[in-house]
Amino acid sequence: MKKEVIKNIITDLESLVKNLKELIKDEKEEKVPKSKELKLEDLRAVLATLSQHGKTAEVKELIVKFGGTKLSDVPKENYSQLLKEAEEIKID
C-alpha cells in the first residue's frame, strides 16, 4: 500500500476512536442521574403531612432552626437538610 493510503486509514481510525470515546462519555453522563432540585412545594408537602399527623410543633421548630418564621423564609440552600431532618420525624 502507498503511504498516503495508510495515512488516510490512520486518520480515519483516529477519528473513529475519538467519536467512540465521545459516545461512551455521553452514555455515562446519561446514566448519572442529575440531582433533582428540591422545590419549596416538595418540602411543603412533606411538612404538611407531618403537621396533619400532629407534628406541627416539630415542623415549626425545624423552620425556625433553618432560618425562617415561616417556610417561605427558609433559604433554598437549607431545603435539603431541612427535608432530611423532617424525614427523621416519626409519625405515630
PDB file of C-alpha atoms in Angstrom:
ATOM      1  CA  MET A   1       0.000   0.000   0.000  1.00  0.00           C
ATOM      2  CA  LYS A   2       1.025   3.504  -0.565  1.00  0.00           C
ATOM      3  CA  LYS A   3       1.969   5.724   2.338  1.00  0.00           C
ATOM      4  CA  GLU A   4      -0.838   8.149   1.512  1.00  0.00           C
ATOM      5  CA  VAL A   5      -3.470   5.418   1.796  1.00  0.00           C
ATOM      6  CA  ILE A   6      -2.020   4.252   5.108  1.00  0.00           C
ATOM      7  CA  LYS A   7      -2.038   7.818   6.452  1.00  0.00           C
ATOM      8  CA  ASN A   8      -5.694   8.167   5.445  1.00  0.00           C
ATOM      9  CA  ILE A   9      -6.571   4.906   7.180  1.00  0.00           C
ATOM     10  CA  ILE A  10      -4.774   6.038  10.346  1.00  0.00           C
ATOM     11  CA  THR A  11      -6.594   9.381  10.273  1.00  0.00           C
ATOM     12  CA  ASP A  12      -9.923   7.617   9.826  1.00  0.00           C
ATOM     13  CA  LEU A  13      -9.183   5.199  12.668  1.00  0.00           C
ATOM     14  CA  GLU A  14      -8.159   8.046  14.971  1.00  0.00           C
ATOM     15  CA  SER A  15     -11.389   9.845  14.141  1.00  0.00           C
ATOM     16  CA  LEU A  16     -13.362   6.678  14.814  1.00  0.00           C
ATOM     17  CA  VAL A  17     -11.687   6.221  18.208  1.00  0.00           C
ATOM     18  CA  LYS A  18     -12.396   9.845  19.111  1.00  0.00           C
ATOM     19  CA  ASN A  19     -16.068   9.505  18.168  1.00  0.00           C
ATOM     20  CA  LEU A  20     -16.437   6.233  20.061  1.00  0.00           C
ATOM     21  CA  LYS A  21     -14.919   7.802  23.185  1.00  0.00           C
ATOM     22  CA  GLU A  22     -17.384  10.697  22.947  1.00  0.00           C
ATOM     23  CA  LEU A  23     -20.244   8.245  22.535  1.00  0.00           C
ATOM     24  CA  ILE A  24     -19.194   6.320  25.638  1.00  0.00           C
ATOM     25  CA  LYS A  25     -18.806   9.579  27.565  1.00  0.00           C
ATOM     26  CA  ASP A  26     -22.313  10.701  26.533  1.00  0.00           C
ATOM     27  CA  GLU A  27     -23.789   7.361  27.635  1.00  0.00           C
ATOM     28  CA  LYS A  28     -22.096   7.640  31.039  1.00  0.00           C
ATOM     29  CA  GLU A  29     -23.436  11.164  31.507  1.00  0.00           C
ATOM     30  CA  GLU A  30     -26.955   9.962  30.703  1.00  0.00           C
ATOM     31  CA  LYS A  31     -26.730   7.198  33.317  1.00  0.00           C
ATOM     32  CA  VAL A  32     -25.710   9.565  36.108  1.00  0.00           C
ATOM     33  CA  PRO A  33     -28.943  10.993  37.426  1.00  0.00           C
ATOM     34  CA  LYS A  34     -28.885  14.690  37.943  1.00  0.00           C
ATOM     35  CA  SER A  35     -29.958  15.540  41.418  1.00  0.00           C
ATOM     36  CA  LYS A  36     -33.414  16.904  41.342  1.00  0.00           C
ATOM     37  CA  GLU A  37     -33.606  20.421  42.680  1.00  0.00           C
ATOM     38  CA  LEU A  38     -35.710  20.436  45.811  1.00  0.00           C
ATOM     39  CA  LYS A  39     -38.560  22.891  45.480  1.00  0.00           C
ATOM     40  CA  LEU A  40     -40.497  24.722  48.153  1.00  0.00           C
ATOM     41  CA  GLU A  41     -43.651  22.839  47.144  1.00  0.00           C
ATOM     42  CA  ASP A  42     -41.940  19.469  47.674  1.00  0.00           C
ATOM     43  CA  LEU A  43     -40.771  20.493  51.105  1.00  0.00           C
ATOM     44  CA  ARG A  44     -44.162  21.963  51.960  1.00  0.00           C
ATOM     45  CA  ALA A  45     -45.861  18.663  51.088  1.00  0.00           C
ATOM     46  CA  VAL A  46     -43.636  16.694  53.470  1.00  0.00           C
ATOM     47  CA  LEU A  47     -44.069  19.206  56.286  1.00  0.00           C
ATOM     48  CA  ALA A  48     -47.834  19.370  55.730  1.00  0.00           C
ATOM     49  CA  THR A  49     -48.065  15.605  56.129  1.00  0.00           C
ATOM     50  CA  LEU A  50     -46.184  15.830  59.409  1.00  0.00           C
ATOM     51  CA  SER A  51     -48.467  18.613  60.626  1.00  0.00           C
ATOM     52  CA  GLN A  52     -51.549  16.600  59.706  1.00  0.00           C
ATOM     53  CA  HIS A  53     -50.229  13.801  61.890  1.00  0.00           C
ATOM     54  CA  GLY A  54     -49.852  16.018  64.952  1.00  0.00           C
ATOM     55  CA  LYS A  55     -46.254  17.107  64.452  1.00  0.00           C
ATOM     56  CA  THR A  56     -46.949  20.824  63.968  1.00  0.00           C
ATOM     57  CA  ALA A  57     -44.671  21.851  66.847  1.00  0.00           C
ATOM     58  CA  GLU A  58     -41.780  19.837  65.408  1.00  0.00           C
ATOM     59  CA  VAL A  59     -42.367  21.358  61.966  1.00  0.00           C
ATOM     60  CA  LYS A  60     -42.287  24.877  63.408  1.00  0.00           C
ATOM     61  CA  GLU A  61     -39.064  24.074  65.280  1.00  0.00           C
ATOM     62  CA  LEU A  62     -37.436  22.899  62.048  1.00  0.00           C
ATOM     63  CA  ILE A  63     -38.491  26.014  60.166  1.00  0.00           C
ATOM     64  CA  VAL A  64     -37.027  28.242  62.886  1.00  0.00           C
ATOM     65  CA  LYS A  65     -33.881  26.096  63.100  1.00  0.00           C
ATOM     66  CA  PHE A  66     -33.256  26.605  59.394  1.00  0.00           C
ATOM     67  CA  GLY A  67     -33.719  30.354  59.400  1.00  0.00           C
ATOM     68  CA  GLY A  68     -37.377  31.174  58.999  1.00  0.00           C
ATOM     69  CA  THR A  69     -40.500  32.150  60.842  1.00  0.00           C
ATOM     70  CA  LYS A  70     -42.479  30.532  58.034  1.00  0.00           C
ATOM     71  CA  LEU A  71     -41.412  28.003  55.420  1.00  0.00           C
ATOM     72  CA  SER A  72     -41.048  30.542  52.620  1.00  0.00           C
ATOM     73  CA  ASP A  73     -38.459  32.405  54.753  1.00  0.00           C
ATOM     74  CA  VAL A  74     -36.107  29.411  54.818  1.00  0.00           C
ATOM     75  CA  PRO A  75     -33.155  29.893  52.427  1.00  0.00           C
ATOM     76  CA  LYS A  76     -33.107  27.466  49.473  1.00  0.00           C
ATOM     77  CA  GLU A  77     -29.681  26.178  50.439  1.00  0.00           C
ATOM     78  CA  ASN A  78     -31.227  24.796  53.646  1.00  0.00           C
ATOM     79  CA  TYR A  79     -34.037  22.865  51.942  1.00  0.00           C
ATOM     80  CA  SER A  80     -32.234  19.537  51.618  1.00  0.00           C
ATOM     81  CA  GLN A  81     -31.030  19.493  55.221  1.00  0.00           C
ATOM     82  CA  LEU A  82     -34.475  20.550  56.460  1.00  0.00           C
ATOM     83  CA  LEU A  83     -36.045  17.745  54.418  1.00  0.00           C
ATOM     84  CA  LYS A  84     -33.554  15.241  55.790  1.00  0.00           C
ATOM     85  CA  GLU A  85     -34.397  16.181  59.368  1.00  0.00           C
ATOM     86  CA  ALA A  86     -38.125  16.258  58.626  1.00  0.00           C
ATOM     87  CA  GLU A  87     -37.944  12.722  57.259  1.00  0.00           C
ATOM     88  CA  GLU A  88     -36.382  11.596  60.547  1.00  0.00           C
ATOM     89  CA  ILE A  89     -39.511  12.640  62.473  1.00  0.00           C
ATOM     90  CA  LYS A  90     -41.577   9.556  63.230  1.00  0.00           C
ATOM     91  CA  ILE A  91     -45.305   9.647  62.612  1.00  0.00           C
ATOM     92  CA  ASP A  92     -47.234   7.780  65.306  1.00  0.00           C
TER      93      ASP A  92
END
